[in-house]
Amino acid sequence: MNVPPSLETIDEIAVSIADIRLSDLGLGGAAVSSALDPMASVNTHAGGGPAPDDVTRVIAIFEEKLDADRVSLDRRSEQVNLAMQLLDRETARYV
């Protein structure tokens, strides 16, 4: 089981790489926990990301477009059916 790193561990790594303690720059344990929590990450993303509000908004837009496409398809299908009926009547006159 993977255990998320503690603030102390992150500080140790930062010191070994960059000779700074991130906690001295204001990084706190809550920020580390939040950054490592996938659901917190999803919920904090803004426009264009997978934020639930944005996804819900985009789904609604596409559902409206889909409804409009269905209406258009129904209309065109009806026109094709009428044209086929006319064609059948005309060809019946010659057969």
mmCIF file of N, CA and C in Angstrom:
data_model
loop_
_atom_site.group_PDB
_atom_site.id
_atom_site.type_symbol
_atom_site.label_atom_id
_atom_site.label_comp_id
_atom_site.label_asym_id
_atom_site.label_seq_id
_atom_site.Cartn_x
_atom_site.Cartn_y
_atom_site.Cartn_z
ATOM 1 N N MET A 1 0.838 -1.181 0.000
ATOM 2 C CA MET A 1 0.000 0.000 0.000
ATOM 3 C C MET A 1 0.881 1.241 0.000
ATOM 4 N N ASN A 2 0.589 2.170 -0.901
ATOM 5 C CA ASN A 2 1.358 3.408 -0.971
ATOM 6 C C ASN A 2 0.879 4.383 0.087
ATOM 7 N N VAL A 3 1.823 4.921 0.818
ATOM 8 C CA VAL A 3 1.513 5.922 1.835
ATOM 9 C C VAL A 3 1.940 7.272 1.276
ATOM 10 N N PRO A 4 1.042 8.254 1.269
ATOM 11 C CA PRO A 4 1.427 9.558 0.735
ATOM 12 C C PRO A 4 2.542 10.176 1.577
ATOM 13 N N PRO A 5 3.420 10.934 0.932
ATOM 14 C CA PRO A 5 4.525 11.524 1.686
ATOM 15 C C PRO A 5 4.033 12.591 2.656
ATOM 16 N N SER A 6 4.698 12.680 3.770
ATOM 17 C CA SER A 6 4.368 13.710 4.756
ATOM 18 C C SER A 6 5.058 15.009 4.362
ATOM 19 N N LEU A 7 4.663 16.079 5.014
ATOM 20 C CA LEU A 7 5.306 17.371 4.778
ATOM 21 C C LEU A 7 6.795 17.282 5.122
ATOM 22 N N GLU A 8 7.114 16.543 6.161
ATOM 23 C CA GLU A 8 8.514 16.384 6.556
ATOM 24 C C GLU A 8 9.314 15.685 5.457
ATOM 25 N N THR A 9 8.727 14.648 4.866
ATOM 26 C CA THR A 9 9.399 13.929 3.782
ATOM 27 C C THR A 9 9.603 14.847 2.583
ATOM 28 N N ILE A 10 8.587 15.619 2.260
ATOM 29 C CA ILE A 10 8.698 16.554 1.136
ATOM 30 C C ILE A 10 9.786 17.589 1.422
ATOM 31 N N ASP A 11 9.834 18.084 2.659
ATOM 32 C CA ASP A 11 10.888 19.032 3.040
ATOM 33 C C ASP A 11 12.274 18.406 2.878
ATOM 34 N N GLU A 12 12.434 17.157 3.316
ATOM 35 C CA GLU A 12 13.729 16.478 3.197
ATOM 36 C C GLU A 12 14.153 16.368 1.736
ATOM 37 N N ILE A 13 13.212 16.000 0.877
ATOM 38 C CA ILE A 13 13.518 15.863 -0.551
ATOM 39 C C ILE A 13 13.866 17.222 -1.145
ATOM 40 N N ALA A 14 13.089 18.253 -0.799
ATOM 41 C CA ALA A 14 13.348 19.598 -1.320
ATOM 42 C C ALA A 14 14.721 20.102 -0.877
ATOM 43 N N VAL A 15 15.098 19.818 0.370
ATOM 44 C CA VAL A 15 16.417 20.235 0.864
ATOM 45 C C VAL A 15 17.509 19.507 0.087
ATOM 46 N N SER A 16 17.313 18.213 -0.164
ATOM 47 C CA SER A 16 18.343 17.447 -0.875
ATOM 48 C C SER A 16 18.480 17.886 -2.334
ATOM 49 N N ILE A 17 17.406 18.391 -2.923
ATOM 50 C CA ILE A 17 17.446 18.799 -4.330
ATOM 51 C C ILE A 17 17.781 20.278 -4.487
ATOM 52 N N ALA A 18 17.083 21.127 -3.736
ATOM 53 C CA ALA A 18 17.192 22.571 -3.959
ATOM 54 C C ALA A 18 17.670 23.343 -2.737
ATOM 55 N N ASP A 19 17.989 22.640 -1.682
ATOM 56 C CA ASP A 19 18.462 23.264 -0.444
ATOM 57 C C ASP A 19 17.457 24.270 0.129
ATOM 58 N N ILE A 20 16.161 23.935 -0.001
ATOM 59 C CA ILE A 20 15.107 24.763 0.605
ATOM 60 C C ILE A 20 14.090 23.854 1.272
ATOM 61 N N ARG A 21 13.464 24.379 2.304
ATOM 62 C CA ARG A 21 12.367 23.666 2.960
ATOM 63 C C ARG A 21 11.076 24.325 2.473
ATOM 64 N N LEU A 22 10.241 23.555 1.802
ATOM 65 C CA LEU A 22 8.999 24.121 1.273
ATOM 66 C C LEU A 22 8.076 24.596 2.377
ATOM 67 N N SER A 23 8.180 23.982 3.539
ATOM 68 C CA SER A 23 7.353 24.440 4.662
ATOM 69 C C SER A 23 7.759 25.851 5.086
ATOM 70 N N ASP A 24 9.039 26.218 4.882
ATOM 71 C CA ASP A 24 9.478 27.585 5.186
ATOM 72 C C ASP A 24 8.873 28.594 4.210
ATOM 73 N N LEU A 25 8.442 28.101 3.039
ATOM 74 C CA LEU A 25 7.839 28.977 2.030
ATOM 75 C C LEU A 25 6.316 29.006 2.130
ATOM 76 N N GLY A 26 5.775 28.329 3.133
ATOM 77 C CA GLY A 26 4.333 28.380 3.356
ATOM 78 C C GLY A 26 3.572 27.109 3.033
ATOM 79 N N LEU A 27 4.263 26.085 2.536
ATOM 80 C CA LEU A 27 3.576 24.822 2.245
ATOM 81 C C LEU A 27 3.184 24.164 3.559
ATOM 82 N N GLY A 28 1.914 23.794 3.668
ATOM 83 C CA GLY A 28 1.422 23.158 4.884
ATOM 84 C C GLY A 28 0.926 21.751 4.620
ATOM 85 N N GLY A 29 0.705 21.032 5.680
ATOM 86 C CA GLY A 29 0.223 19.656 5.576
ATOM 87 C C GLY A 29 -1.112 19.549 4.872
ATOM 88 N N ALA A 30 -1.998 20.519 5.093
ATOM 89 C CA ALA A 30 -3.316 20.495 4.441
ATOM 90 C C ALA A 30 -3.168 20.636 2.934
ATOM 91 N N ALA A 31 -2.239 21.486 2.494
ATOM 92 C CA ALA A 31 -2.015 21.670 1.056
ATOM 93 C C ALA A 31 -1.467 20.397 0.428
ATOM 94 N N VAL A 32 -0.581 19.711 1.144
ATOM 95 C CA VAL A 32 -0.029 18.450 0.646
ATOM 96 C C VAL A 32 -1.140 17.413 0.525
ATOM 97 N N SER A 33 -1.961 17.283 1.556
ATOM 98 C CA SER A 33 -3.064 16.313 1.525
ATOM 99 C C SER A 33 -4.028 16.619 0.393
ATOM 100 N N SER A 34 -4.369 17.887 0.233
ATOM 101 C CA SER A 34 -5.297 18.287 -0.825
ATOM 102 C C SER A 34 -4.708 18.010 -2.205
ATOM 103 N N ALA A 35 -3.417 18.313 -2.376
ATOM 104 C CA ALA A 35 -2.764 18.097 -3.671
ATOM 105 C C ALA A 35 -2.706 16.620 -4.036
ATOM 106 N N LEU A 36 -2.648 15.758 -3.050
ATOM 107 C CA LEU A 36 -2.546 14.322 -3.303
ATOM 108 C C LEU A 36 -3.897 13.616 -3.319
ATOM 109 N N ASP A 37 -4.972 14.344 -3.059
ATOM 110 C CA ASP A 37 -6.325 13.771 -3.051
ATOM 111 C C ASP A 37 -6.943 13.935 -4.437
ATOM 112 N N PRO A 38 -7.152 12.836 -5.179
ATOM 113 C CA PRO A 38 -7.682 12.946 -6.541
ATOM 114 C C PRO A 38 -9.032 13.659 -6.615
ATOM 115 N N MET A 39 -9.929 13.386 -5.686
ATOM 116 C CA MET A 39 -11.249 14.036 -5.730
ATOM 117 C C MET A 39 -11.133 15.531 -5.460
ATOM 118 N N ALA A 40 -10.262 15.915 -4.546
ATOM 119 C CA ALA A 40 -10.055 17.342 -4.282
ATOM 120 C C ALA A 40 -9.507 18.010 -5.530
ATOM 121 N N SER A 41 -8.620 17.328 -6.229
ATOM 122 C CA SER A 41 -8.055 17.874 -7.461
ATOM 123 C C SER A 41 -9.132 18.072 -8.520
ATOM 124 N N VAL A 42 -9.985 17.079 -8.705
ATOM 125 C CA VAL A 42 -11.066 17.189 -9.689
ATOM 126 C C VAL A 42 -12.008 18.323 -9.326
ATOM 127 N N ASN A 43 -12.377 18.422 -8.066
ATOM 128 C CA ASN A 43 -13.340 19.440 -7.641
ATOM 129 C C ASN A 43 -12.795 20.856 -7.686
ATOM 130 N N THR A 44 -11.477 21.018 -7.677
ATOM 131 C CA THR A 44 -10.918 22.367 -7.694
ATOM 132 C C THR A 44 -10.550 22.840 -9.088
ATOM 133 N N HIS A 45 -10.607 21.973 -10.084
ATOM 134 C CA HIS A 45 -10.300 22.405 -11.448
ATOM 135 C C HIS A 45 -11.395 23.330 -11.953
ATOM 136 N N ALA A 46 -10.982 24.321 -12.702
ATOM 137 C CA ALA A 46 -11.940 25.271 -13.275
ATOM 138 C C ALA A 46 -12.191 24.907 -14.733
ATOM 139 N N GLY A 47 -12.828 25.817 -15.453
ATOM 140 C CA GLY A 47 -13.245 25.616 -16.832
ATOM 141 C C GLY A 47 -12.285 24.817 -17.689
ATOM 142 N N GLY A 48 -12.849 23.948 -18.489
ATOM 143 C CA GLY A 48 -12.074 23.143 -19.398
ATOM 144 C C GLY A 48 -11.564 21.851 -18.782
ATOM 145 N N GLY A 49 -11.626 21.747 -17.493
ATOM 146 C CA GLY A 49 -11.132 20.549 -16.828
ATOM 147 C C GLY A 49 -12.271 19.624 -16.464
ATOM 148 N N PRO A 50 -11.979 18.619 -15.689
ATOM 149 C CA PRO A 50 -13.004 17.650 -15.343
ATOM 150 C C PRO A 50 -13.854 18.046 -14.139
ATOM 151 N N ALA A 51 -13.911 19.344 -13.825
ATOM 152 C CA ALA A 51 -14.718 19.772 -12.680
ATOM 153 C C ALA A 51 -16.171 19.374 -12.906
ATOM 154 N N PRO A 52 -16.825 18.818 -11.906
ATOM 155 C CA PRO A 52 -18.202 18.343 -12.073
ATOM 156 C C PRO A 52 -19.156 19.394 -12.636
ATOM 157 N N ASP A 53 -19.053 20.635 -12.185
ATOM 158 C CA ASP A 53 -19.949 21.677 -12.702
ATOM 159 C C ASP A 53 -19.732 21.899 -14.185
ATOM 160 N N ASP A 54 -18.469 21.898 -14.615
ATOM 161 C CA ASP A 54 -18.164 22.113 -16.025
ATOM 162 C C ASP A 54 -18.641 20.933 -16.863
ATOM 163 N N VAL A 55 -18.433 19.735 -16.369
ATOM 164 C CA VAL A 55 -18.881 18.543 -17.098
ATOM 165 C C VAL A 55 -20.401 18.554 -17.233
ATOM 166 N N THR A 56 -21.110 18.904 -16.168
ATOM 167 C CA THR A 56 -22.572 18.976 -16.204
ATOM 168 C C THR A 56 -23.037 20.003 -17.227
ATOM 169 N N ARG A 57 -22.364 21.153 -17.269
ATOM 170 C CA ARG A 57 -22.720 22.218 -18.220
ATOM 171 C C ARG A 57 -22.512 21.742 -19.657
ATOM 172 N N VAL A 58 -21.380 21.105 -19.920
ATOM 173 C CA VAL A 58 -21.080 20.640 -21.274
ATOM 174 C C VAL A 58 -22.046 19.536 -21.693
ATOM 175 N N ILE A 59 -22.384 18.647 -20.788
ATOM 176 C CA ILE A 59 -23.354 17.591 -21.099
ATOM 177 C C ILE A 59 -24.686 18.210 -21.499
ATOM 178 N N ALA A 60 -25.135 19.226 -20.777
ATOM 179 C CA ALA A 60 -26.408 19.888 -21.095
ATOM 180 C C ALA A 60 -26.358 20.512 -22.485
ATOM 181 N N ILE A 61 -25.237 21.133 -22.833
ATOM 182 C CA ILE A 61 -25.091 21.739 -24.164
ATOM 183 C C ILE A 61 -25.203 20.668 -25.240
ATOM 184 N N PHE A 62 -24.498 19.557 -25.055
ATOM 185 C CA PHE A 62 -24.529 18.511 -26.072
ATOM 186 C C PHE A 62 -25.871 17.793 -26.131
ATOM 187 N N GLU A 63 -26.577 17.702 -25.012
ATOM 188 C CA GLU A 63 -27.917 17.110 -25.046
ATOM 189 C C GLU A 63 -28.863 17.989 -25.857
ATOM 190 N N GLU A 64 -28.735 19.319 -25.724
ATOM 191 C CA GLU A 64 -29.559 20.233 -26.524
ATOM 192 C C GLU A 64 -29.244 20.072 -28.004
ATOM 193 N N LYS A 65 -27.957 19.974 -28.337
ATOM 194 C CA LYS A 65 -27.563 19.789 -29.738
ATOM 195 C C LYS A 65 -28.087 18.455 -30.266
ATOM 196 N N LEU A 66 -28.017 17.428 -29.441
ATOM 197 C CA LEU A 66 -28.510 16.117 -29.850
ATOM 198 C C LEU A 66 -30.013 16.162 -30.108
ATOM 199 N N ASP A 67 -30.757 16.846 -29.245
ATOM 200 C CA ASP A 67 -32.202 16.992 -29.453
ATOM 201 C C ASP A 67 -32.489 17.710 -30.764
ATOM 202 N N ALA A 68 -31.739 18.778 -31.051
ATOM 203 C CA ALA A 68 -31.925 19.517 -32.305
ATOM 204 C C ALA A 68 -31.596 18.625 -33.500
ATOM 205 N N ASP A 69 -30.551 17.817 -33.388
ATOM 206 C CA ASP A 69 -30.197 16.898 -34.471
ATOM 207 C C ASP A 69 -31.287 15.853 -34.687
ATOM 208 N N ARG A 70 -31.900 15.394 -33.613
ATOM 209 C CA ARG A 70 -32.986 14.412 -33.745
ATOM 210 C C ARG A 70 -34.176 15.015 -34.482
ATOM 211 N N VAL A 71 -34.509 16.257 -34.149
ATOM 212 C CA VAL A 71 -35.615 16.943 -34.830
ATOM 213 C C VAL A 71 -35.291 17.082 -36.311
ATOM 214 N N SER A 72 -34.068 17.495 -36.615
ATOM 215 C CA SER A 72 -33.645 17.650 -38.008
ATOM 216 C C SER A 72 -33.682 16.308 -38.743
ATOM 217 N N LEU A 73 -33.218 15.261 -38.099
ATOM 218 C CA LEU A 73 -33.238 13.931 -38.713
ATOM 219 C C LEU A 73 -34.669 13.474 -38.976
ATOM 220 N N ASP A 74 -35.559 13.686 -38.019
ATOM 221 C CA ASP A 74 -36.964 13.309 -38.211
ATOM 222 C C ASP A 74 -37.560 14.043 -39.407
ATOM 223 N N ARG A 75 -37.260 15.344 -39.506
ATOM 224 C CA ARG A 75 -37.778 16.150 -40.610
ATOM 225 C C ARG A 75 -37.247 15.631 -41.952
ATOM 226 N N ARG A 76 -35.957 15.365 -42.011
ATOM 227 C CA ARG A 76 -35.361 14.869 -43.258
ATOM 228 C C ARG A 76 -35.875 13.472 -43.601
ATOM 229 N N SER A 77 -36.050 12.641 -42.598
ATOM 230 C CA SER A 77 -36.578 11.294 -42.850
ATOM 231 C C SER A 77 -37.978 11.374 -43.429
ATOM 232 N N GLU A 78 -38.776 12.294 -42.912
ATOM 233 C CA GLU A 78 -40.129 12.480 -43.435
ATOM 234 C C GLU A 78 -40.084 12.948 -44.889
ATOM 235 N N GLN A 79 -39.163 13.848 -45.203
ATOM 236 C CA GLN A 79 -39.028 14.324 -46.584
ATOM 237 C C GLN A 79 -38.600 13.197 -47.515
ATOM 238 N N VAL A 80 -37.686 12.361 -47.055
ATOM 239 C CA VAL A 80 -37.243 11.224 -47.865
ATOM 240 C C VAL A 80 -38.406 10.260 -48.084
ATOM 241 N N ASN A 81 -39.182 9.990 -47.051
ATOM 242 C CA ASN A 81 -40.332 9.090 -47.187
ATOM 243 C C ASN A 81 -41.346 9.638 -48.183
ATOM 244 N N LEU A 82 -41.616 10.944 -48.115
ATOM 245 C CA LEU A 82 -42.544 11.554 -49.077
ATOM 246 C C LEU A 82 -41.996 11.458 -50.490
ATOM 247 N N ALA A 83 -40.708 11.704 -50.656
ATOM 248 C CA ALA A 83 -40.091 11.607 -51.979
ATOM 249 C C ALA A 83 -40.168 10.177 -52.506
ATOM 250 N N MET A 84 -39.966 9.198 -51.631
ATOM 251 C CA MET A 84 -40.063 7.799 -52.056
ATOM 252 C C MET A 84 -41.486 7.447 -52.480
ATOM 253 N N GLN A 85 -42.476 7.975 -51.775
ATOM 254 C CA GLN A 85 -43.872 7.738 -52.151
ATOM 255 C C GLN A 85 -44.167 8.337 -53.525
ATOM 256 N N LEU A 86 -43.678 9.551 -53.757
ATOM 257 C CA LEU A 86 -43.873 10.179 -55.071
ATOM 258 C C LEU A 86 -43.177 9.370 -56.156
ATOM 259 N N LEU A 87 -41.976 8.910 -55.886
ATOM 260 C CA LEU A 87 -41.240 8.102 -56.854
ATOM 261 C C LEU A 87 -41.984 6.809 -57.153
ATOM 262 N N ASP A 88 -42.501 6.165 -56.110
ATOM 263 C CA ASP A 88 -43.266 4.932 -56.308
ATOM 264 C C ASP A 88 -44.486 5.185 -57.182
ATOM 265 N N ARG A 89 -45.196 6.290 -56.934
ATOM 266 C CA ARG A 89 -46.384 6.609 -57.741
ATOM 267 C C ARG A 89 -46.016 6.866 -59.198
ATOM 268 N N GLU A 90 -44.945 7.604 -59.398
ATOM 269 C CA GLU A 90 -44.530 7.917 -60.767
ATOM 270 C C GLU A 90 -44.073 6.669 -61.509
ATOM 271 N N THR A 91 -43.282 5.835 -60.842
ATOM 272 C CA THR A 91 -42.806 4.628 -61.527
ATOM 273 C C THR A 91 -43.953 3.648 -61.761
ATOM 274 N N ALA A 92 -44.955 3.660 -60.890
ATOM 275 C CA ALA A 92 -46.112 2.774 -61.079
ATOM 276 C C ALA A 92 -46.864 3.143 -62.351
ATOM 277 N N ARG A 93 -46.820 4.400 -62.732
ATOM 278 C CA ARG A 93 -47.510 4.826 -63.962
ATOM 279 C C ARG A 93 -46.860 4.224 -65.200
ATOM 280 N N TYR A 94 -45.576 3.893 -65.113
ATOM 281 C CA TYR A 94 -44.852 3.397 -66.284
ATOM 282 C C TYR A 94 -44.679 1.885 -66.273
ATOM 283 N N VAL A 95 -45.055 1.246 -65.214
ATOM 284 C CA VAL A 95 -44.856 -0.201 -65.126
ATOM 285 C C VAL A 95 -46.133 -0.924 -65.429
#
